Amino acid sequence: MSEVHEQPKIPKSRHHTIREARHEDIPLLADVERSAAKLFTYFNVPVDDSVVDLSLLTSMLQDHHLWVAVDDEDKPVGFLGGFKVDDNFHVAEVSVKKDNQRQGIGNSLMYRMMKDIKEEGFPAITLTTNQILPFNRPWYQSLGYIELEAKDIGNELTLLIEEESNHLDNNLRCAMRKNIL
């Protein structure tokens, strides 16, 4: 005689899809970025309300250098965007909503970007990050990025770092690079 077992309830999927951003995604990305930044306050890192400028996001979109992670309802829960700096691709922002972190979304965004950028012929990827937060630099290192010494930072990246220092503490930042060709 067989027993009848009730099917277990399956929780709603935490599925995400990575795709190129669309124009309608851009107004939603500020909320993603603000949500992601809430994590910084736990580590006494000052957070202001600044987000990536809409015109810069639009430029990234037009250059096919803006990717989003979307949920089952096609709403952005993460994004990555960048542009050319010193002939390399520079990651300007990676953000994942606080409630969606630690699910592999950041990794998925980075891998998709790297695949697309490699196809475009960029030799390397650069980025700047906060070196105080216990998860930023180690995460990038786990993806193969190495910290750059001042002598290895190109002119355009140096200018970008100086510009960042207008609203971020430059002493807390480091530049990193990953060769892809």
PDB file of C-alpha atoms in Angstrom:
ATOM      1  CA  MET A   1       0.000   0.000   0.000  1.00  0.00           C
ATOM      2  CA  SER A   2       1.452   3.349  -0.945  1.00  0.00           C
ATOM      3  CA  GLU A   3       1.276   6.467   1.124  1.00  0.00           C
ATOM      4  CA  VAL A   4       0.112   9.759  -0.266  1.00  0.00           C
ATOM      5  CA  HIS A   5       2.604  12.529   0.424  1.00  0.00           C
ATOM      6  CA  GLU A   6       1.780  16.170   0.190  1.00  0.00           C
ATOM      7  CA  GLN A   7       4.069  18.015  -2.210  1.00  0.00           C
ATOM      8  CA  PRO A   8       6.414  20.360  -0.363  1.00  0.00           C
ATOM      9  CA  LYS A   9       5.761  24.033  -0.892  1.00  0.00           C
ATOM     10  CA  ILE A  10       8.445  25.529  -3.054  1.00  0.00           C
ATOM     11  CA  PRO A  11       9.428  29.053  -2.066  1.00  0.00           C
ATOM     12  CA  LYS A  12       9.233  31.783  -4.684  1.00  0.00           C
ATOM     13  CA  SER A  13      12.254  31.590  -6.941  1.00  0.00           C
ATOM     14  CA  ARG A  14      15.163  33.934  -6.255  1.00  0.00           C
ATOM     15  CA  HIS A  15      15.970  33.590  -9.949  1.00  0.00           C
ATOM     16  CA  HIS A  16      17.667  36.414 -11.766  1.00  0.00           C
ATOM     17  CA  THR A  17      18.568  37.043 -15.377  1.00  0.00           C
ATOM     18  CA  ILE A  18      21.427  39.184 -16.650  1.00  0.00           C
ATOM     19  CA  ARG A  19      20.730  41.244 -19.740  1.00  0.00           C
ATOM     20  CA  GLU A  20      21.725  44.496 -21.360  1.00  0.00           C
ATOM     21  CA  ALA A  21      19.882  47.400 -19.815  1.00  0.00           C
ATOM     22  CA  ARG A  22      16.987  49.088 -21.581  1.00  0.00           C
ATOM     23  CA  HIS A  23      15.937  52.743 -21.471  1.00  0.00           C
ATOM     24  CA  GLU A  24      13.061  51.923 -19.130  1.00  0.00           C
ATOM     25  CA  ASP A  25      15.519  50.413 -16.603  1.00  0.00           C
ATOM     26  CA  ILE A  26      17.501  53.612 -16.103  1.00  0.00           C
ATOM     27  CA  PRO A  27      15.062  55.431 -13.755  1.00  0.00           C
ATOM     28  CA  LEU A  28      14.975  52.313 -11.537  1.00  0.00           C
ATOM     29  CA  LEU A  29      18.734  52.021 -11.034  1.00  0.00           C
ATOM     30  CA  ALA A  30      19.051  54.813  -8.452  1.00  0.00           C
ATOM     31  CA  ASP A  31      16.907  52.782  -6.027  1.00  0.00           C
ATOM     32  CA  VAL A  32      19.117  49.739  -6.627  1.00  0.00           C
ATOM     33  CA  GLU A  33      22.229  51.807  -5.906  1.00  0.00           C
ATOM     34  CA  ARG A  34      20.788  53.411  -2.756  1.00  0.00           C
ATOM     35  CA  SER A  35      19.650  50.028  -1.437  1.00  0.00           C
ATOM     36  CA  ALA A  36      23.100  48.526  -2.036  1.00  0.00           C
ATOM     37  CA  ALA A  37      24.784  51.436  -0.240  1.00  0.00           C
ATOM     38  CA  LYS A  38      22.810  50.771   2.962  1.00  0.00           C
ATOM     39  CA  LEU A  39      25.244  47.960   3.699  1.00  0.00           C
ATOM     40  CA  PHE A  40      28.103  50.481   3.987  1.00  0.00           C
ATOM     41  CA  THR A  41      26.582  52.101   7.063  1.00  0.00           C
ATOM     42  CA  TYR A  42      27.162  48.897   9.058  1.00  0.00           C
ATOM     43  CA  PHE A  43      30.894  49.507   8.607  1.00  0.00           C
ATOM     44  CA  ASN A  44      30.824  53.220   9.496  1.00  0.00           C
ATOM     45  CA  VAL A  45      31.507  54.204   5.912  1.00  0.00           C
ATOM     46  CA  PRO A  46      29.814  57.519   5.196  1.00  0.00           C
ATOM     47  CA  VAL A  47      27.148  57.290   2.519  1.00  0.00           C
ATOM     48  CA  ASP A  48      25.680  60.251   0.736  1.00  0.00           C
ATOM     49  CA  ASP A  49      22.664  60.194  -1.519  1.00  0.00           C
ATOM     50  CA  SER A  50      24.647  60.504  -4.748  1.00  0.00           C
ATOM     51  CA  VAL A  51      24.006  57.974  -7.483  1.00  0.00           C
ATOM     52  CA  VAL A  52      25.316  57.492 -10.993  1.00  0.00           C
ATOM     53  CA  ASP A  53      24.178  60.403 -13.145  1.00  0.00           C
ATOM     54  CA  LEU A  54      21.300  59.640 -15.531  1.00  0.00           C
ATOM     55  CA  SER A  55      23.205  61.066 -18.493  1.00  0.00           C
ATOM     56  CA  LEU A  56      26.160  58.777 -17.739  1.00  0.00           C
ATOM     57  CA  LEU A  57      23.851  55.759 -17.451  1.00  0.00           C
ATOM     58  CA  THR A  58      22.278  56.715 -20.782  1.00  0.00           C
ATOM     59  CA  SER A  59      25.714  56.980 -22.382  1.00  0.00           C
ATOM     60  CA  MET A  60      26.662  53.549 -21.006  1.00  0.00           C
ATOM     61  CA  LEU A  61      23.398  52.153 -22.359  1.00  0.00           C
ATOM     62  CA  GLN A  62      24.035  53.593 -25.821  1.00  0.00           C
ATOM     63  CA  ASP A  63      27.552  52.098 -25.803  1.00  0.00           C
ATOM     64  CA  HIS A  64      26.164  48.682 -24.713  1.00  0.00           C
ATOM     65  CA  HIS A  65      28.127  48.972 -21.460  1.00  0.00           C
ATOM     66  CA  LEU A  66      25.246  48.773 -18.984  1.00  0.00           C
ATOM     67  CA  TRP A  67      23.901  45.444 -17.748  1.00  0.00           C
ATOM     68  CA  VAL A  68      21.120  44.662 -15.306  1.00  0.00           C
ATOM     69  CA  ALA A  69      20.180  41.686 -13.194  1.00  0.00           C
ATOM     70  CA  VAL A  70      16.411  41.379 -13.212  1.00  0.00           C
ATOM     71  CA  ASP A  71      14.040  39.347 -11.082  1.00  0.00           C
ATOM     72  CA  ASP A  72      11.184  37.131 -12.247  1.00  0.00           C
ATOM     73  CA  GLU A  73       9.118  40.262 -12.945  1.00  0.00           C
ATOM     74  CA  ASP A  74      11.891  41.796 -15.102  1.00  0.00           C
ATOM     75  CA  LYS A  75      12.620  44.485 -12.479  1.00  0.00           C
ATOM     76  CA  PRO A  76      16.271  45.421 -11.872  1.00  0.00           C
ATOM     77  CA  VAL A  77      17.785  44.083  -8.647  1.00  0.00           C
ATOM     78  CA  GLY A  78      21.366  44.816  -9.679  1.00  0.00           C
ATOM     79  CA  PHE A  79      23.380  46.578 -12.343  1.00  0.00           C
ATOM     80  CA  LEU A  80      26.882  47.110 -13.655  1.00  0.00           C
ATOM     81  CA  GLY A  81      28.016  49.924 -15.898  1.00  0.00           C
ATOM     82  CA  GLY A  82      31.260  51.282 -17.221  1.00  0.00           C
ATOM     83  CA  PHE A  83      33.166  53.012 -19.991  1.00  0.00           C
ATOM     84  CA  LYS A  84      36.548  53.218 -21.694  1.00  0.00           C
ATOM     85  CA  VAL A  85      39.453  54.563 -19.612  1.00  0.00           C
ATOM     86  CA  ASP A  86      43.101  54.359 -20.759  1.00  0.00           C
ATOM     87  CA  ASP A  87      42.048  51.928 -23.533  1.00  0.00           C
ATOM     88  CA  ASN A  88      40.652  49.539 -20.904  1.00  0.00           C
ATOM     89  CA  PHE A  89      37.083  48.969 -19.804  1.00  0.00           C
ATOM     90  CA  HIS A  90      36.473  50.706 -16.480  1.00  0.00           C
ATOM     91  CA  VAL A  91      33.733  49.478 -14.150  1.00  0.00           C
ATOM     92  CA  ALA A  92      32.102  52.654 -12.862  1.00  0.00           C
ATOM     93  CA  GLU A  93      29.456  50.993 -10.694  1.00  0.00           C
ATOM     94  CA  VAL A  94      28.324  47.577  -9.521  1.00  0.00           C
ATOM     95  CA  SER A  95      25.274  47.573  -7.259  1.00  0.00           C
ATOM     96  CA  VAL A  96      22.929  44.858  -6.027  1.00  0.00           C
ATOM     97  CA  LYS A  97      19.863  45.613  -3.912  1.00  0.00           C
ATOM     98  CA  LYS A  98      20.477  44.845  -0.243  1.00  0.00           C
ATOM     99  CA  ASP A  99      17.817  42.101  -0.087  1.00  0.00           C
ATOM    100  CA  ASN A 100      19.280  40.411  -3.174  1.00  0.00           C
ATOM    101  CA  GLN A 101      22.917  40.359  -2.117  1.00  0.00           C
ATOM    102  CA  ARG A 102      24.900  37.156  -1.522  1.00  0.00           C
ATOM    103  CA  GLN A 103      22.987  35.277  -4.228  1.00  0.00           C
ATOM    104  CA  GLY A 104      25.652  35.397  -6.941  1.00  0.00           C
ATOM    105  CA  ILE A 105      24.142  38.378  -8.737  1.00  0.00           C
ATOM    106  CA  GLY A 106      27.307  40.486  -8.523  1.00  0.00           C
ATOM    107  CA  ASN A 107      29.364  37.586  -9.872  1.00  0.00           C
ATOM    108  CA  SER A 108      26.873  37.032 -12.691  1.00  0.00           C
ATOM    109  CA  LEU A 109      27.019  40.709 -13.652  1.00  0.00           C
ATOM    110  CA  MET A 110      30.825  40.690 -13.605  1.00  0.00           C
ATOM    111  CA  TYR A 111      31.075  37.526 -15.716  1.00  0.00           C
ATOM    112  CA  ARG A 112      28.569  38.804 -18.294  1.00  0.00           C
ATOM    113  CA  MET A 113      30.392  42.131 -18.529  1.00  0.00           C
ATOM    114  CA  MET A 114      33.755  40.386 -18.880  1.00  0.00           C
ATOM    115  CA  LYS A 115      32.456  38.142 -21.679  1.00  0.00           C
ATOM    116  CA  ASP A 116      31.000  41.073 -23.611  1.00  0.00           C
ATOM    117  CA  ILE A 117      34.015  43.323 -23.045  1.00  0.00           C
ATOM    118  CA  LYS A 118      36.453  40.629 -24.139  1.00  0.00           C
ATOM    119  CA  GLU A 119      34.502  40.270 -27.403  1.00  0.00           C
ATOM    120  CA  GLU A 120      34.956  44.027 -27.934  1.00  0.00           C
ATOM    121  CA  GLY A 121      38.731  43.613 -27.677  1.00  0.00           C
ATOM    122  CA  PHE A 122      39.438  45.482 -24.449  1.00  0.00           C
ATOM    123  CA  PRO A 123      42.759  44.206 -23.023  1.00  0.00           C
ATOM    124  CA  ALA A 124      41.851  44.744 -19.371  1.00  0.00           C
ATOM    125  CA  ILE A 125      39.207  45.851 -16.902  1.00  0.00           C
ATOM    126  CA  THR A 126      39.874  48.477 -14.244  1.00  0.00           C
ATOM    127  CA  LEU A 127      37.873  49.681 -11.279  1.00  0.00           C
ATOM    128  CA  THR A 128      38.235  51.619  -8.075  1.00  0.00           C
ATOM    129  CA  THR A 129      36.858  50.385  -4.794  1.00  0.00           C
ATOM    130  CA  ASN A 130      36.683  51.092  -1.089  1.00  0.00           C
ATOM    131  CA  GLN A 131      39.499  49.234   0.624  1.00  0.00           C
ATOM    132  CA  ILE A 132      38.048  49.545   4.141  1.00  0.00           C
ATOM    133  CA  LEU A 133      34.910  47.508   3.517  1.00  0.00           C
ATOM    134  CA  PRO A 134      35.705  43.877   4.325  1.00  0.00           C
ATOM    135  CA  PHE A 135      33.957  42.523   1.234  1.00  0.00           C
ATOM    136  CA  ASN A 136      34.885  44.830  -1.673  1.00  0.00           C
ATOM    137  CA  ARG A 137      38.577  44.303  -2.351  1.00  0.00           C
ATOM    138  CA  PRO A 138      38.572  40.590  -1.389  1.00  0.00           C
ATOM    139  CA  TRP A 139      35.622  39.967  -3.697  1.00  0.00           C
ATOM    140  CA  TYR A 140      37.350  41.631  -6.642  1.00  0.00           C
ATOM    141  CA  GLN A 141      40.546  39.719  -5.822  1.00  0.00           C
ATOM    142  CA  SER A 142      38.566  36.463  -5.900  1.00  0.00           C
ATOM    143  CA  LEU A 143      37.549  37.411  -9.452  1.00  0.00           C
ATOM    144  CA  GLY A 144      41.188  37.888 -10.480  1.00  0.00           C
ATOM    145  CA  TYR A 145      41.657  41.638  -9.993  1.00  0.00           C
ATOM    146  CA  ILE A 146      44.949  42.906  -8.595  1.00  0.00           C
ATOM    147  CA  GLU A 147      45.533  46.161  -6.769  1.00  0.00           C
ATOM    148  CA  LEU A 148      47.495  48.691  -8.798  1.00  0.00           C
ATOM    149  CA  GLU A 149      50.447  50.649  -7.504  1.00  0.00           C
ATOM    150  CA  ALA A 150      50.403  54.381  -8.237  1.00  0.00           C
ATOM    151  CA  LYS A 151      53.042  53.971 -10.968  1.00  0.00           C
ATOM    152  CA  ASP A 152      50.784  51.509 -12.834  1.00  0.00           C
ATOM    153  CA  ILE A 153      47.715  53.746 -12.944  1.00  0.00           C
ATOM    154  CA  GLY A 154      47.127  55.407 -16.333  1.00  0.00           C
ATOM    155  CA  ASN A 155      46.548  59.119 -16.836  1.00  0.00           C
ATOM    156  CA  GLU A 156      42.800  58.885 -17.436  1.00  0.00           C
ATOM    157  CA  LEU A 157      42.286  56.606 -14.433  1.00  0.00           C
ATOM    158  CA  THR A 158      44.339  59.002 -12.290  1.00  0.00           C
ATOM    159  CA  LEU A 159      42.025  61.856 -13.324  1.00  0.00           C
ATOM    160  CA  LEU A 160      38.979  59.712 -12.579  1.00  0.00           C
ATOM    161  CA  ILE A 161      40.322  58.907  -9.105  1.00  0.00           C
ATOM    162  CA  GLU A 162      40.912  62.616  -8.477  1.00  0.00           C
ATOM    163  CA  GLU A 163      37.341  63.339  -9.568  1.00  0.00           C
ATOM    164  CA  GLU A 164      36.025  60.604  -7.236  1.00  0.00           C
ATOM    165  CA  SER A 165      37.876  62.224  -4.350  1.00  0.00           C
ATOM    166  CA  ASN A 166      35.502  65.198  -4.636  1.00  0.00           C
ATOM    167  CA  HIS A 167      32.796  63.100  -2.954  1.00  0.00           C
ATOM    168  CA  LEU A 168      34.657  60.021  -1.662  1.00  0.00           C
ATOM    169  CA  ASP A 169      37.632  59.816   0.692  1.00  0.00           C
ATOM    170  CA  ASN A 170      40.514  59.115  -1.688  1.00  0.00           C
ATOM    171  CA  ASN A 171      42.560  57.545   1.125  1.00  0.00           C
ATOM    172  CA  LEU A 172      39.971  54.778   1.413  1.00  0.00           C
ATOM    173  CA  ARG A 173      40.050  53.898  -2.307  1.00  0.00           C
ATOM    174  CA  CYS A 174      42.244  51.629  -4.367  1.00  0.00           C
ATOM    175  CA  ALA A 175      42.488  50.985  -8.100  1.00  0.00           C
ATOM    176  CA  MET A 176      42.399  47.416  -9.405  1.00  0.00           C
ATOM    177  CA  ARG A 177      42.898  45.741 -12.770  1.00  0.00           C
ATOM    178  CA  LYS A 178      42.265  42.410 -14.450  1.00  0.00           C
ATOM    179  CA  ASN A 179      43.871  41.505 -17.772  1.00  0.00           C
ATOM    180  CA  ILE A 180      41.492  39.681 -20.091  1.00  0.00           C
ATOM    181  CA  LEU A 181      43.454  39.340 -23.340  1.00  0.00           C
TER     182      LEU A 181
END
